[in-house]
PDB file of C-alpha atoms in Angstrom:
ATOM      1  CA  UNK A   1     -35.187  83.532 -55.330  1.00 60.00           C
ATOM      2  CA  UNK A   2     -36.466  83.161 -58.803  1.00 60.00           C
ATOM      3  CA  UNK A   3     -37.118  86.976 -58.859  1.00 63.00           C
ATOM      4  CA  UNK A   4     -33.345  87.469 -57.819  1.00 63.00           C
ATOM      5  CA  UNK A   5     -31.880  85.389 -60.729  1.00 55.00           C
ATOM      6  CA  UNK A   6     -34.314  86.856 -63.255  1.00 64.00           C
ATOM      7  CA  UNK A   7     -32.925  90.630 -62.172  1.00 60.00           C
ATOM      8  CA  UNK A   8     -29.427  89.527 -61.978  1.00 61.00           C
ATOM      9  CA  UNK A   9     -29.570  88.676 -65.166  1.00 55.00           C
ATOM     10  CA  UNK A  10     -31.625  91.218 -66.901  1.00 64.00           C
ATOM     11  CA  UNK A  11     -29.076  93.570 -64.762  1.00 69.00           C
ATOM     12  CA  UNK A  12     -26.239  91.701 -66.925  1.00 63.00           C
ATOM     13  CA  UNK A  13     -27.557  92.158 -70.269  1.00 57.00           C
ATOM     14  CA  UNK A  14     -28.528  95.376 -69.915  1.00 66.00           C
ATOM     15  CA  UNK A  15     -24.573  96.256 -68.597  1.00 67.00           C
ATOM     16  CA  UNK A  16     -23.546  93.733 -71.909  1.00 51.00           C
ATOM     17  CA  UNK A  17     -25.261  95.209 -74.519  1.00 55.00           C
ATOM     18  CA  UNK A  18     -24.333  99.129 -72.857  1.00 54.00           C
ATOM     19  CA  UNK A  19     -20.300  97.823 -73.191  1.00 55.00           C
ATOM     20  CA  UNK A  20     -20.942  96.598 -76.212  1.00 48.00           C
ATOM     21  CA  UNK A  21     -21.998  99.312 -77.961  1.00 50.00           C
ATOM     22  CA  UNK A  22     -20.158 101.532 -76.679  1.00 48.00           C
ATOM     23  CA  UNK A  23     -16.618 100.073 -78.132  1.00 46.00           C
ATOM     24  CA  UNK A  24     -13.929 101.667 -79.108  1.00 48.00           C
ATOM     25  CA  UNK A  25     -13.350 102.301 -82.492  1.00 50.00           C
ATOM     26  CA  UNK A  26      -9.901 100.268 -83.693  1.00 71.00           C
ATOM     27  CA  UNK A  27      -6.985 102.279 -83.408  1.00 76.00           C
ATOM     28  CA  UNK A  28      -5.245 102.372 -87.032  1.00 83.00           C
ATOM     29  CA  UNK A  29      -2.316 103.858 -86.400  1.00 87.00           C
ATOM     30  CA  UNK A  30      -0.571 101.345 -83.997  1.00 89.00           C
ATOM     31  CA  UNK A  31       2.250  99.267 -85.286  1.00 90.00           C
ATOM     32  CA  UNK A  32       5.260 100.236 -87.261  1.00 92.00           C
ATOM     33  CA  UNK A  33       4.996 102.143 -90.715  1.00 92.00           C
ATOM     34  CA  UNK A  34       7.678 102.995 -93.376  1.00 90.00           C
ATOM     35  CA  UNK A  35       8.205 105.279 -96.614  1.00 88.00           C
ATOM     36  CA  UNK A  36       5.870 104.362 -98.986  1.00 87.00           C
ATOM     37  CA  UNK A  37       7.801 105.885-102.270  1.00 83.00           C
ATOM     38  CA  UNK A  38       5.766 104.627-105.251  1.00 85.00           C
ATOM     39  CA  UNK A  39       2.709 106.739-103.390  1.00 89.00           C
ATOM     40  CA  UNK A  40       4.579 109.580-102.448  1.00 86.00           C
ATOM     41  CA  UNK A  41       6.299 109.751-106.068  1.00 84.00           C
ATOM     42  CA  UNK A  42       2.769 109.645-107.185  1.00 87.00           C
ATOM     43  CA  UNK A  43       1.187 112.535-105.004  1.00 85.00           C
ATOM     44  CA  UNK A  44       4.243 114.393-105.522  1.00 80.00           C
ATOM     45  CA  UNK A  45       5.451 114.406-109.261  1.00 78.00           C
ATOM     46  CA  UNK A  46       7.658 117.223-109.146  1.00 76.00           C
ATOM     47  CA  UNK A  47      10.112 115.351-106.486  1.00 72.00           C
ATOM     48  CA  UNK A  48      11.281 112.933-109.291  1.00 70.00           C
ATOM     49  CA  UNK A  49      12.760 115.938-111.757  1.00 71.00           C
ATOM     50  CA  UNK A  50      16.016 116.139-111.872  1.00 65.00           C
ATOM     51  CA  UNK A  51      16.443 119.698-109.976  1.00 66.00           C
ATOM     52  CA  UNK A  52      15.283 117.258-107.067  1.00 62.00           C
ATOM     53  CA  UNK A  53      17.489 115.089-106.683  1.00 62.00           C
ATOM     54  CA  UNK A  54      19.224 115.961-103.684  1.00 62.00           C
ATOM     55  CA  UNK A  55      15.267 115.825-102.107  1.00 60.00           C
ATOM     56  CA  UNK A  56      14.949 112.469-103.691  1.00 58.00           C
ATOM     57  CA  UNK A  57      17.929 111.077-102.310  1.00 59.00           C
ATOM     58  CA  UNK A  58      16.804 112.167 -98.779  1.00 57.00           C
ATOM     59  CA  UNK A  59      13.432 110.326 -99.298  1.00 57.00           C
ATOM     60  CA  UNK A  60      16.030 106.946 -99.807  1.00 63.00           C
ATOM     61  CA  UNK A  61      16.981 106.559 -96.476  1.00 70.00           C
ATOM     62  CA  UNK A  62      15.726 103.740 -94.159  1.00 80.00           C
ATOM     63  CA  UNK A  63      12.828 105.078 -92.496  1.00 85.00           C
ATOM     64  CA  UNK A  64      10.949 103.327 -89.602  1.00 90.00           C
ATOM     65  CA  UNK A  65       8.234 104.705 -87.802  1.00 90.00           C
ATOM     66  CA  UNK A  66       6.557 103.321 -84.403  1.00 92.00           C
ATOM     67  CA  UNK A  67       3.549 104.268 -82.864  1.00 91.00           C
ATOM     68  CA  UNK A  68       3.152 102.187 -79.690  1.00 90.00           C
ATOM     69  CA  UNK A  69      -0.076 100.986 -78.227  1.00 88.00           C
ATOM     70  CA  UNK A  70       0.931 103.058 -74.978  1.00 88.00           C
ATOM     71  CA  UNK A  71       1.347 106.455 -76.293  1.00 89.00           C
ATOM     72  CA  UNK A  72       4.940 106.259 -77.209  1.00 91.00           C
ATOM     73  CA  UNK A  73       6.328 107.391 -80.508  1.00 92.00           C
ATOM     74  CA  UNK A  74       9.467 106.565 -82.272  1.00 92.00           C
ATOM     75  CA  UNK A  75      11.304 107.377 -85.603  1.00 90.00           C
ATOM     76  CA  UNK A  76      13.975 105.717 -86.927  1.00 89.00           C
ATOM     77  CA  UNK A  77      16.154 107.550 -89.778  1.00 85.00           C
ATOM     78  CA  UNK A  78      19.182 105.762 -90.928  1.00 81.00           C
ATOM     79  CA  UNK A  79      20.902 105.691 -87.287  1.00 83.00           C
ATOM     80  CA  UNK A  80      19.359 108.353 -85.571  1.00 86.00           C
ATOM     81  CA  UNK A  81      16.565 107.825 -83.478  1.00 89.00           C
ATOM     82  CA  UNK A  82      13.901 110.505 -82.445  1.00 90.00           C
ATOM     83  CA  UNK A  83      11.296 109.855 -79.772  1.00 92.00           C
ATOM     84  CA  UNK A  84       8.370 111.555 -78.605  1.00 92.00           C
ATOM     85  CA  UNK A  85       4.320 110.754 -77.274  1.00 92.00           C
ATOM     86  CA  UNK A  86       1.399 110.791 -79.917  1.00 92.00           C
ATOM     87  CA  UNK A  87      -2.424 111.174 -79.117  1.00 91.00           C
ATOM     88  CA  UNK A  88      -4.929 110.463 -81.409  1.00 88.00           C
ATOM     89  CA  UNK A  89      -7.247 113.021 -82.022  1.00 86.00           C
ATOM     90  CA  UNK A  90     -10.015 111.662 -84.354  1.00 79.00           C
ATOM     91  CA  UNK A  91     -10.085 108.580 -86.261  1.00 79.00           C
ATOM     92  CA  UNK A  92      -8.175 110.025 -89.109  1.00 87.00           C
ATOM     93  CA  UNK A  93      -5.779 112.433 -87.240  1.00 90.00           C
ATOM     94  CA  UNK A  94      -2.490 111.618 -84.627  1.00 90.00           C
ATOM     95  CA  UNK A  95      -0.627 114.469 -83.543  1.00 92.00           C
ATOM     96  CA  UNK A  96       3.124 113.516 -82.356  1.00 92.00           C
ATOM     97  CA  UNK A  97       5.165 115.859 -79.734  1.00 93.00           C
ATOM     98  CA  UNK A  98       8.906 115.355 -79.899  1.00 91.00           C
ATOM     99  CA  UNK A  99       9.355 118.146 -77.352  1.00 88.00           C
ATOM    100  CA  UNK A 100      11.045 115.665 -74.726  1.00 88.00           C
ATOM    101  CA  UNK A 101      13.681 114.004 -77.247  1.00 89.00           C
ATOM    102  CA  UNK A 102      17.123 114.775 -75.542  1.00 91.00           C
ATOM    103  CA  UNK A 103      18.419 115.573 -79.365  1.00 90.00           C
ATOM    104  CA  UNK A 104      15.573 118.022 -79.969  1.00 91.00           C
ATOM    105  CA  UNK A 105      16.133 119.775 -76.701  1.00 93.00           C
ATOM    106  CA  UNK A 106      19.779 119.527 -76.724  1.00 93.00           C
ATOM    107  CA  UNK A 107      19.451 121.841 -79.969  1.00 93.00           C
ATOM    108  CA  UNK A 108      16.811 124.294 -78.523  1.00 94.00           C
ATOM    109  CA  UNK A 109      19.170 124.778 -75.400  1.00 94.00           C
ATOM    110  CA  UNK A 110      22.245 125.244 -78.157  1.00 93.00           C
ATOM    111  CA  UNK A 111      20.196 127.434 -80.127  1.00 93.00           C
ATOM    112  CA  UNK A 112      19.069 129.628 -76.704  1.00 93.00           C
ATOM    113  CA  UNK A 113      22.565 130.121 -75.587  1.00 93.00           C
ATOM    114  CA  UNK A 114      23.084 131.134 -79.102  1.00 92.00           C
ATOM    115  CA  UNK A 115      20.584 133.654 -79.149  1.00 91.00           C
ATOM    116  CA  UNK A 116      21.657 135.205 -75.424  1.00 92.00           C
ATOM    117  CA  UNK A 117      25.354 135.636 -76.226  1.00 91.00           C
ATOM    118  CA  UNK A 118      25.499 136.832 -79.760  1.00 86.00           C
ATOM    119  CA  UNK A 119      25.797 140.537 -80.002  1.00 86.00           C
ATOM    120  CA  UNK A 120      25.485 140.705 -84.049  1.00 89.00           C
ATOM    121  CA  UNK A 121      21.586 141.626 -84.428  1.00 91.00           C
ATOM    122  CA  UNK A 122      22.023 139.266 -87.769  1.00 93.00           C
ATOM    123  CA  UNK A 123      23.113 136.285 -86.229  1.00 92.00           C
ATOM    124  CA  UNK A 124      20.331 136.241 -83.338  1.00 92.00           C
ATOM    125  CA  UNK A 125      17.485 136.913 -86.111  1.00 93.00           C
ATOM    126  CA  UNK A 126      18.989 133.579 -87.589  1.00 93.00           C
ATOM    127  CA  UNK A 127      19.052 131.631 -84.490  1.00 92.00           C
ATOM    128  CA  UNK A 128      15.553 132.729 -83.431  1.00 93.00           C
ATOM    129  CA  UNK A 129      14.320 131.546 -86.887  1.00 92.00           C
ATOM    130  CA  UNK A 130      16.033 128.594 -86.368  1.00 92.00           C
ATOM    131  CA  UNK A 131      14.688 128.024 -83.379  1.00 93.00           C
ATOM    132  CA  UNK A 132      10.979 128.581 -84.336  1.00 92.00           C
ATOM    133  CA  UNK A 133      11.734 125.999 -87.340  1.00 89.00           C
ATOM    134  CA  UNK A 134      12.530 123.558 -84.669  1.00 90.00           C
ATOM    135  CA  UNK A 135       9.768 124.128 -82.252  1.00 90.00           C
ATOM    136  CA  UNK A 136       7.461 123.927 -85.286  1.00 87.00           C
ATOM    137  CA  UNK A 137       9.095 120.796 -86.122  1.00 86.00           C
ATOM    138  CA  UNK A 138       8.998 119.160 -82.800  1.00 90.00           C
ATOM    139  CA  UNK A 139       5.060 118.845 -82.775  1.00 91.00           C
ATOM    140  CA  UNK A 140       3.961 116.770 -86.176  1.00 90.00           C
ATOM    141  CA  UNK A 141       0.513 115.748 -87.355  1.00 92.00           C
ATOM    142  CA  UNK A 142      -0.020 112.794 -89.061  1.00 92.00           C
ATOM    143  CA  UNK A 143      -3.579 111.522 -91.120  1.00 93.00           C
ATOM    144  CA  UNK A 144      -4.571 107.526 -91.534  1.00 91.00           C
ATOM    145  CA  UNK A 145      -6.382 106.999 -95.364  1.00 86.00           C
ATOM    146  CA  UNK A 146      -7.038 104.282 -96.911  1.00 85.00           C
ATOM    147  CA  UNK A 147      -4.680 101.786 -95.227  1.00 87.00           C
ATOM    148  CA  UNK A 148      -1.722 104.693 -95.215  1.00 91.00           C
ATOM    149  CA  UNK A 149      -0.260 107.226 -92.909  1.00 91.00           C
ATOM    150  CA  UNK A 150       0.113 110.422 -94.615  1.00 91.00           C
ATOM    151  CA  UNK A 151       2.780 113.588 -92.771  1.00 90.00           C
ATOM    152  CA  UNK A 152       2.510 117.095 -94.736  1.00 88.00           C
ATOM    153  CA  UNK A 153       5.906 118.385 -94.834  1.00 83.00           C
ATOM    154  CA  UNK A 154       6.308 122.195 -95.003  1.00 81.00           C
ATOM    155  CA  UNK A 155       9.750 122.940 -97.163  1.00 75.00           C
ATOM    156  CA  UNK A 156       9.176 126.612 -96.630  1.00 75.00           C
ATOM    157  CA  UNK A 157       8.674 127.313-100.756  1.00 77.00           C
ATOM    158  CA  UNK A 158       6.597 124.044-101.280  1.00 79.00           C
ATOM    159  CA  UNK A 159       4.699 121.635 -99.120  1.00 83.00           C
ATOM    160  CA  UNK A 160       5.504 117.602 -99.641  1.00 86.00           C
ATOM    161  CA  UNK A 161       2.838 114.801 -98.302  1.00 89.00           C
ATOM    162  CA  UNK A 162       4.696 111.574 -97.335  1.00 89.00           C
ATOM    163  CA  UNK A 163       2.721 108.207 -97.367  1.00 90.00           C
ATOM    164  CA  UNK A 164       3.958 105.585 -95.037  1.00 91.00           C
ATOM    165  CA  UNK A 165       2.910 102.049 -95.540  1.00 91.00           C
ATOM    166  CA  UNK A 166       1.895  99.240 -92.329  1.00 91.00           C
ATOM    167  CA  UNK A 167       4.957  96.940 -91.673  1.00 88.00           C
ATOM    168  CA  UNK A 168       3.416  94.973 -88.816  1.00 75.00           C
ATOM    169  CA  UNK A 169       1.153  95.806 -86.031  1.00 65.00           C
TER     170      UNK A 169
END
């Protein structure tokens, strides 16, 4: 009997200390984040010139952005809403995928039937590039340092990184 109790519980430390180190690292991008502007103003010191302003204006809207503890993602822009699934990747790296938001595929179906009944060679070249813009859109990466969420946004002729700051958990 006293053999029994003295495996039992070297059975149950051994299992304890294996779960315990073995634990997950924290996962820093749950909660909700918004714009951070005094940090993105800083990385970016071209936005605040004054042939930027319509850019700057843009980066004044109420932004809200949720990453959910069960995969879910969701970002809130003035009144629209966009929503989508994130995975985390590393420690550092999330990669969103707003393939299944009925406003992004509303737009690739619009842009599709575009494409298939134009007959101008012009207008389809648009639409396709359009399209690929979208598609490239739809699927977002986003990097956790120092306590903020940074998103690399690709303007075509420049690229932007926006810093989003914790609101709550």
């Amino acid at each position: 009997m006293y053999d029994r109790l003295i495996r039992y519980l070297s059975i149950s430390m051994i299992i304890l200390f294996f779960e315990l180190g073995h634990a997950k690292p924290k996962n820093q991008f749950i909660g909700e984040w918004t714009l951070d502007l005094h940090r993105t103003l800083q990385e970016n010191p071209l936005l605040s010139e004054s042939k930027n302003s319509d850019l700057f204006s843009d980066l004044n809207l109420p932004l809200k952005i949720v990453f959910s503890i069960e995969g879910g993602f969701e970002e809130h822009i003035s009144k629209s809403t966009l929503s989508g699934t994130w995975s985390r990747y590393d420690n550092h790296l999330a990669v969103v995928r707003l393939e299944s938001d009925k406003n992004v595929m509303l737009e690739r179906n619009r842009f599709k039937n575009r494409i298939d009944n134009s007959p101008n060679r012009y207008q389809k070249t648009r639409d396709y590039q359009r399209l690929y813009r979208l598609n490239r859109l739809s699927v977002r990466k986003y990097h956790y340092l120092d306590g903020y969420v940074s998103q690399e946004i690709d303007l075509g002729d420049r690229v932007i990184r926006v810093f989003l700051k914790r609101i709550s958990l």
